[in-house]
PDB file of C-alpha atoms in Angstrom:
ATOM      1  CA  MET A 539      13.914  26.708  20.937  1.00 77.00           C
ATOM      2  CA  ARG A 540      12.478  23.926  18.820  1.00 85.00           C
ATOM      3  CA  LYS A 541      11.615  20.697  20.549  1.00 90.00           C
ATOM      4  CA  PHE A 542      12.685  17.372  19.103  1.00 93.00           C
ATOM      5  CA  ILE A 543      10.229  14.765  20.377  1.00 93.00           C
ATOM      6  CA  PHE A 544      10.267  10.988  20.089  1.00 95.00           C
ATOM      7  CA  LYS A 545       7.024   9.219  20.938  1.00 92.00           C
ATOM      8  CA  ASP A 546       6.865   5.577  21.970  1.00 91.00           C
ATOM      9  CA  GLY A 547       3.177   4.953  22.411  1.00 86.00           C
ATOM     10  CA  ASN A 548       2.042   7.355  25.118  1.00 83.00           C
ATOM     11  CA  ARG A 549       5.579   8.019  26.284  1.00 88.00           C
ATOM     12  CA  GLU A 550       7.412  11.105  25.027  1.00 89.00           C
ATOM     13  CA  LEU A 551      11.165  11.531  24.979  1.00 91.00           C
ATOM     14  CA  LEU A 552      12.379  15.090  24.524  1.00 92.00           C
ATOM     15  CA  LEU A 553      15.924  15.775  23.409  1.00 94.00           C
ATOM     16  CA  PRO A 554      17.461  17.812  26.224  1.00 93.00           C
ATOM     17  CA  VAL A 555      19.235  20.260  23.910  1.00 93.00           C
ATOM     18  CA  THR A 556      17.849  21.496  20.624  1.00 93.00           C
ATOM     19  CA  PRO A 557      20.165  20.330  17.826  1.00 92.00           C
ATOM     20  CA  PRO A 558      21.768  23.179  15.895  1.00 88.00           C
ATOM     21  CA  SER A 559      20.265  21.979  12.600  1.00 84.00           C
ATOM     22  CA  PHE A 560      18.364  19.203  10.919  1.00 82.00           C
ATOM     23  CA  ALA A 561      17.838  18.042   7.347  1.00 83.00           C
ATOM     24  CA  ILE A 562      15.232  15.640   6.020  1.00 86.00           C
ATOM     25  CA  ASP A 563      15.110  14.506   2.421  1.00 84.00           C
ATOM     26  CA  HIS A 564      11.887  14.053   0.470  1.00 85.00           C
ATOM     27  CA  GLY A 565      11.897  12.621  -3.025  1.00 87.00           C
ATOM     28  CA  ILE A 566      10.883   9.932  -5.456  1.00 87.00           C
ATOM     29  CA  ARG A 567      12.781   7.190  -7.204  1.00 83.00           C
ATOM     30  CA  ILE A 568      13.528   7.963 -10.851  1.00 86.00           C
ATOM     31  CA  GLU A 569      14.037   5.100 -13.282  1.00 83.00           C
ATOM     32  CA  THR A 570      15.750   5.734 -16.586  1.00 85.00           C
ATOM     33  CA  ILE A 571      14.748   3.492 -19.472  1.00 81.00           C
ATOM     34  CA  HIS A 572      15.962   3.514 -23.043  1.00 78.00           C
ATOM     35  CA  ILE A 573      13.410   3.650 -25.848  1.00 79.00           C
ATOM     36  CA  HIS A 574      14.762   2.927 -29.294  1.00 75.00           C
ATOM     37  CA  THR A 575      13.116   5.852 -31.077  1.00 75.00           C
ATOM     38  CA  LEU A 576      13.384   8.372 -28.211  1.00 76.00           C
ATOM     39  CA  GLY A 577      16.569   7.570 -26.331  1.00 81.00           C
ATOM     40  CA  ASP A 578      16.675   7.731 -22.529  1.00 84.00           C
ATOM     41  CA  VAL A 579      13.408   8.529 -20.754  1.00 81.00           C
ATOM     42  CA  ASN A 580      12.962   9.176 -17.036  1.00 86.00           C
ATOM     43  CA  ILE A 581       9.992   7.517 -15.366  1.00 83.00           C
ATOM     44  CA  ALA A 582       8.703   8.687 -11.978  1.00 83.00           C
ATOM     45  CA  GLY A 583       8.532   5.895  -9.404  1.00 78.00           C
ATOM     46  CA  TYR A 584       7.519   5.524  -5.767  1.00 82.00           C
ATOM     47  CA  ARG A 585       8.396   7.998  -3.043  1.00 84.00           C
ATOM     48  CA  THR A 586      11.661   7.238  -1.302  1.00 87.00           C
ATOM     49  CA  LEU A 587      11.877   6.941   2.467  1.00 89.00           C
ATOM     50  CA  ALA A 588      13.656   9.658   4.394  1.00 89.00           C
ATOM     51  CA  SER A 589      17.067   9.160   6.004  1.00 91.00           C
ATOM     52  CA  ILE A 590      17.707  11.458   8.958  1.00 92.00           C
ATOM     53  CA  LYS A 591      20.836  12.227  10.976  1.00 93.00           C
ATOM     54  CA  ILE A 592      20.729  14.310  14.129  1.00 93.00           C
ATOM     55  CA  ASP A 593      23.700  15.499  16.155  1.00 94.00           C
ATOM     56  CA  CYS A 594      22.684  15.542  19.816  1.00 93.00           C
ATOM     57  CA  LEU A 595      24.070  16.742  23.109  1.00 94.00           C
ATOM     58  CA  PHE A 596      23.084  14.860  26.240  1.00 94.00           C
ATOM     59  CA  PRO A 597      24.389  17.096  29.041  1.00 94.00           C
ATOM     60  CA  ALA A 598      25.721  15.674  32.294  1.00 93.00           C
ATOM     61  CA  ARG A 599      24.707  18.793  34.254  1.00 90.00           C
ATOM     62  CA  SER A 600      22.134  21.521  34.020  1.00 87.00           C
ATOM     63  CA  TYR A 601      22.689  24.252  31.447  1.00 88.00           C
ATOM     64  CA  PRO A 602      20.538  27.334  30.839  1.00 90.00           C
ATOM     65  CA  PHE A 603      19.726  26.000  27.367  1.00 89.00           C
ATOM     66  CA  SER A 604      18.758  22.507  28.573  1.00 88.00           C
ATOM     67  CA  LEU A 605      15.121  21.497  28.072  1.00 85.00           C
ATOM     68  CA  ALA A 606      15.369  18.464  30.356  1.00 78.00           C
ATOM     69  CA  ASP A 607      17.590  17.199  33.149  1.00 78.00           C
ATOM     70  CA  GLU A 608      18.471  13.500  32.876  1.00 82.00           C
ATOM     71  CA  ASN A 609      21.558  11.358  33.156  1.00 90.00           C
ATOM     72  CA  PRO A 610      23.044  11.487  29.633  1.00 92.00           C
ATOM     73  CA  TYR A 611      23.339   7.711  29.452  1.00 94.00           C
ATOM     74  CA  THR A 612      19.617   7.371  30.101  1.00 93.00           C
ATOM     75  CA  TYR A 613      19.135   8.783  26.603  1.00 94.00           C
ATOM     76  CA  VAL A 614      21.845   6.570  25.183  1.00 95.00           C
ATOM     77  CA  LYS A 615      20.299   3.415  26.652  1.00 95.00           C
ATOM     78  CA  THR A 616      16.823   4.394  25.482  1.00 94.00           C
ATOM     79  CA  PHE A 617      17.907   4.873  21.881  1.00 95.00           C
ATOM     80  CA  GLN A 618      19.961   1.683  22.029  1.00 96.00           C
ATOM     81  CA  LYS A 619      16.815  -0.209  23.067  1.00 95.00           C
ATOM     82  CA  PHE A 620      14.841   1.358  20.235  1.00 95.00           C
ATOM     83  CA  CYS A 621      17.588   0.267  17.863  1.00 95.00           C
ATOM     84  CA  ASP A 622      18.057  -3.270  19.193  1.00 95.00           C
ATOM     85  CA  LYS A 623      14.336  -4.040  19.295  1.00 93.00           C
ATOM     86  CA  GLY A 624      13.585  -2.500  15.917  1.00 93.00           C
ATOM     87  CA  LYS A 625      11.041  -0.332  17.654  1.00 93.00           C
ATOM     88  CA  VAL A 626       8.945   1.951  15.492  1.00 94.00           C
ATOM     89  CA  ILE A 627       8.751   5.368  17.139  1.00 95.00           C
ATOM     90  CA  ARG A 628       7.372   8.688  15.965  1.00 94.00           C
ATOM     91  CA  PHE A 629       9.700  11.612  15.382  1.00 94.00           C
ATOM     92  CA  ILE A 630       8.052  15.018  15.740  1.00 93.00           C
ATOM     93  CA  ILE A 631       9.315  18.571  15.466  1.00 92.00           C
ATOM     94  CA  PRO A 632       6.387  20.809  16.448  1.00 91.00           C
ATOM     95  CA  ASP A 633       5.471  23.669  14.110  1.00 90.00           C
ATOM     96  CA  THR A 634       7.095  21.887  11.166  1.00 90.00           C
ATOM     97  CA  PRO A 635       5.823  19.203   8.746  1.00 88.00           C
ATOM     98  CA  VAL A 636       8.073  16.669  10.510  1.00 91.00           C
ATOM     99  CA  ASN A 637       5.896  13.946  12.007  1.00 92.00           C
ATOM    100  CA  LEU A 638       7.227  10.586  10.860  1.00 92.00           C
ATOM    101  CA  PRO A 639       7.303   6.979  12.024  1.00 94.00           C
ATOM    102  CA  VAL A 640      10.979   6.042  12.176  1.00 95.00           C
ATOM    103  CA  LEU A 641      13.404   3.300  13.102  1.00 96.00           C
ATOM    104  CA  VAL A 642      16.651   4.026  14.909  1.00 96.00           C
ATOM    105  CA  GLU A 643      19.297   2.676  12.555  1.00 95.00           C
ATOM    106  CA  SER A 644      22.211   3.493  14.859  1.00 96.00           C
ATOM    107  CA  ILE A 645      23.477   5.690  17.652  1.00 96.00           C
ATOM    108  CA  THR A 646      27.107   6.806  17.878  1.00 96.00           C
ATOM    109  CA  TYR A 647      28.191   8.534  21.084  1.00 96.00           C
ATOM    110  CA  SER A 648      31.289   9.817  22.823  1.00 96.00           C
ATOM    111  CA  GLU A 649      32.645  12.077  25.555  1.00 94.00           C
ATOM    112  CA  ARG A 650      35.033  14.794  24.417  1.00 89.00           C
ATOM    113  CA  ASP A 651      36.000  17.472  26.864  1.00 85.00           C
ATOM    114  CA  GLY A 652      36.041  16.030  30.386  1.00 89.00           C
ATOM    115  CA  THR A 653      32.597  17.460  31.279  1.00 91.00           C
ATOM    116  CA  HIS A 654      30.954  14.018  31.017  1.00 93.00           C
ATOM    117  CA  ASP A 655      28.535  15.475  28.507  1.00 94.00           C
ATOM    118  CA  VAL A 656      27.686  12.927  25.831  1.00 95.00           C
ATOM    119  CA  TYR A 657      27.798  13.873  22.177  1.00 95.00           C
ATOM    120  CA  ALA A 658      25.711  11.544  20.027  1.00 95.00           C
ATOM    121  CA  THR A 659      24.654  11.123  16.430  1.00 94.00           C
ATOM    122  CA  LEU A 660      21.317   9.450  15.725  1.00 94.00           C
ATOM    123  CA  ALA A 661      20.738   7.824  12.346  1.00 94.00           C
ATOM    124  CA  LEU A 662      17.035   7.399  11.643  1.00 94.00           C
ATOM    125  CA  ARG A 663      15.164   5.805   8.774  1.00 93.00           C
ATOM    126  CA  GLU A 664      11.562   6.563   7.918  1.00 93.00           C
ATOM    127  CA  TYR A 665       9.366   3.507   8.440  1.00 93.00           C
ATOM    128  CA  ARG A 666       6.751   2.257   6.005  1.00 87.00           C
ATOM    129  CA  PRO A 667       4.551  -0.653   7.129  1.00 84.00           C
ATOM    130  CA  LEU A 668       4.264  -3.614   4.830  1.00 78.00           C
ATOM    131  CA  LYS A 669       0.820  -4.064   3.367  1.00 68.00           C
ATOM    132  CA  ALA A 670      -0.178  -7.412   1.981  1.00 59.00           C
ATOM    133  CA  GLU A 671      -1.303  -6.986  -1.582  1.00 54.00           C
ATOM    134  CA  PRO A 672      -3.618  -9.611  -3.050  1.00 56.00           C
ATOM    135  CA  SER A 673      -1.683 -11.641  -5.544  1.00 54.00           C
ATOM    136  CA  GLY A 674      -4.777 -12.860  -7.312  1.00 54.00           C
ATOM    137  CA  THR A 675      -4.527 -16.309  -5.722  1.00 51.00           C
ATOM    138  CA  GLU A 676      -4.087 -15.710  -1.991  1.00 52.00           C
ATOM    139  CA  ASN A 677      -7.089 -15.804   0.345  1.00 56.00           C
ATOM    140  CA  GLN A 678      -9.373 -16.717  -2.485  1.00 54.00           C
ATOM    141  CA  SER A 679     -11.255 -19.929  -2.905  1.00 51.00           C
ATOM    142  CA  ARG A 680      -9.675 -22.087  -5.547  1.00 53.00           C
ATOM    143  CA  PRO A 681     -11.794 -21.959  -8.677  1.00 50.00           C
ATOM    144  CA  GLU A 682     -13.282 -25.229  -9.690  1.00 49.00           C
ATOM    145  CA  ALA A 683     -11.681 -26.847 -12.667  1.00 45.00           C
ATOM    146  CA  ALA A 684     -13.373 -25.630 -15.779  1.00 46.00           C
ATOM    147  CA  ALA A 685     -15.634 -28.240 -17.239  1.00 46.00           C
ATOM    148  CA  VAL A 686     -14.079 -29.891 -20.243  1.00 49.00           C
ATOM    149  CA  VAL A 687     -16.243 -29.074 -23.184  1.00 48.00           C
ATOM    150  CA  LYS A 688     -16.810 -32.199 -25.186  1.00 53.00           C
ATOM    151  CA  PRO A 689     -18.147 -32.180 -28.718  1.00 57.00           C
ATOM    152  CA  SER A 690     -21.751 -33.286 -29.014  1.00 82.00           C
ATOM    153  CA  THR A 691     -20.853 -35.813 -31.680  1.00 84.00           C
ATOM    154  CA  TYR A 692     -18.080 -38.350 -32.107  1.00 86.00           C
ATOM    155  CA  ILE A 693     -16.760 -40.099 -35.187  1.00 88.00           C
ATOM    156  CA  VAL A 694     -15.823 -43.694 -34.459  1.00 85.00           C
ATOM    157  CA  GLU A 695     -12.211 -44.592 -35.134  1.00 84.00           C
ATOM    158  CA  SER A 696     -10.633 -47.969 -35.698  1.00 79.00           C
ATOM    159  CA  GLY A 697     -10.283 -49.887 -32.435  1.00 79.00           C
ATOM    160  CA  ASP A 698     -12.969 -47.889 -30.592  1.00 83.00           C
ATOM    161  CA  THR A 699     -15.534 -49.544 -28.391  1.00 87.00           C
ATOM    162  CA  LEU A 700     -18.683 -47.840 -27.166  1.00 88.00           C
ATOM    163  CA  SER A 701     -17.724 -48.409 -23.540  1.00 86.00           C
ATOM    164  CA  ALA A 702     -14.286 -46.837 -24.089  1.00 85.00           C
ATOM    165  CA  ILE A 703     -15.877 -43.837 -25.799  1.00 87.00           C
ATOM    166  CA  CYS A 704     -18.251 -43.398 -22.831  1.00 86.00           C
ATOM    167  CA  ARG A 705     -15.357 -43.653 -20.410  1.00 83.00           C
ATOM    168  CA  ASP A 706     -13.499 -40.886 -22.262  1.00 82.00           C
ATOM    169  CA  PHE A 707     -16.568 -38.674 -22.628  1.00 83.00           C
ATOM    170  CA  TYR A 708     -18.338 -39.181 -19.327  1.00 81.00           C
ATOM    171  CA  GLY A 709     -15.862 -40.890 -17.044  1.00 80.00           C
ATOM    172  CA  ASP A 710     -18.289 -43.807 -16.872  1.00 83.00           C
ATOM    173  CA  ALA A 711     -17.943 -46.727 -19.262  1.00 82.00           C
ATOM    174  CA  ASN A 712     -21.244 -48.202 -18.028  1.00 87.00           C
ATOM    175  CA  LEU A 713     -23.250 -45.555 -19.866  1.00 88.00           C
ATOM    176  CA  TYR A 714     -22.620 -47.260 -23.188  1.00 90.00           C
ATOM    177  CA  PRO A 715     -26.131 -48.919 -23.365  1.00 90.00           C
ATOM    178  CA  LYS A 716     -27.780 -45.504 -23.016  1.00 90.00           C
ATOM    179  CA  VAL A 717     -25.602 -44.019 -25.755  1.00 90.00           C
ATOM    180  CA  ALA A 718     -26.482 -47.011 -27.903  1.00 91.00           C
ATOM    181  CA  ASP A 719     -30.196 -46.310 -27.304  1.00 90.00           C
ATOM    182  CA  VAL A 720     -29.772 -42.612 -28.224  1.00 90.00           C
ATOM    183  CA  ASN A 721     -28.076 -43.621 -31.472  1.00 91.00           C
ATOM    184  CA  LYS A 722     -30.529 -46.511 -32.146  1.00 92.00           C
ATOM    185  CA  ILE A 723     -27.704 -49.033 -32.144  1.00 90.00           C
ATOM    186  CA  THR A 724     -29.194 -52.536 -31.793  1.00 90.00           C
ATOM    187  CA  ASN A 725     -25.919 -54.201 -30.813  1.00 89.00           C
ATOM    188  CA  PRO A 726     -23.824 -51.831 -28.611  1.00 86.00           C
ATOM    189  CA  HIS A 727     -20.802 -54.065 -29.106  1.00 86.00           C
ATOM    190  CA  LEU A 728     -20.853 -53.511 -32.840  1.00 86.00           C
ATOM    191  CA  ILE A 729     -19.804 -50.062 -34.104  1.00 87.00           C
ATOM    192  CA  PHE A 730     -17.864 -49.109 -37.224  1.00 85.00           C
ATOM    193  CA  PRO A 731     -15.035 -46.684 -38.090  1.00 85.00           C
ATOM    194  CA  GLY A 732     -16.502 -43.493 -39.555  1.00 86.00           C
ATOM    195  CA  GLN A 733     -19.801 -43.962 -37.758  1.00 89.00           C
ATOM    196  CA  LYS A 734     -21.159 -40.687 -36.299  1.00 90.00           C
ATOM    197  CA  LEU A 735     -22.433 -40.902 -32.735  1.00 90.00           C
ATOM    198  CA  ASN A 736     -24.554 -38.340 -30.934  1.00 90.00           C
ATOM    199  CA  MET A 737     -23.111 -37.784 -27.457  1.00 88.00           C
ATOM    200  CA  PRO A 738     -25.693 -36.018 -25.238  1.00 87.00           C
ATOM    201  CA  ASP A 739     -24.894 -34.369 -21.924  1.00 84.00           C
ATOM    202  CA  LYS A 740     -24.213 -36.879 -19.152  1.00 83.00           C
ATOM    203  CA  SER A 741     -27.039 -35.463 -17.031  1.00 82.00           C
ATOM    204  CA  GLN A 742     -29.522 -36.345 -19.767  1.00 81.00           C
ATOM    205  CA  LEU A 743     -28.290 -39.926 -19.837  1.00 81.00           C
ATOM    206  CA  VAL A 744     -28.448 -40.285 -16.050  1.00 77.00           C
ATOM    207  CA  GLN A 745     -31.882 -38.677 -15.797  1.00 70.00           C
ATOM    208  CA  GLY A 746     -33.047 -40.892 -18.588  1.00 59.00           C
ATOM    209  CA  GLY A 747     -32.807 -43.695 -16.054  1.00 57.00           C
TER     210      GLY A 747
END
């Protein structure tokens, strides 16, 4: 007889009666897209998660085919707790490829024939843990604002003042005397439209003292 085992950490729960059959699906998601020149094209996607249903018998008394001897409602309550708590458990069928983390989606149970045996159907869903994928912005230091590249020269326009030009270029209107010195302007308050000014890097002006 095959054993159907559910592991919760170090604890193992063995179904008392081997189910008569089991079926587990394995597949991928297929997406169909339409390409103008080719028509419909199928694109292979991610693997789908297995859905599993198991018909169980939880016997109320000992049978020759029973693998364990427990009160049938002990099993019912255990699977109800797994379901209610969203507990991830491992479903194993030895000597098969079945060894999956699963969630108990539901348990349906009933008594049928006056023996007090419990007939149950377990609906299981394969579990896949969420993995945080870097979005390109999370957990990364914010890049410094890119330095605004200013042209190295400026053509004076009507209404300009040297202090206003320095404020726009360097964020410091008080650098206008230094810019006047660089451009050999005798009177920094007197500039003309169309005049070409050399605008050196701010660090050069500051270092220039």
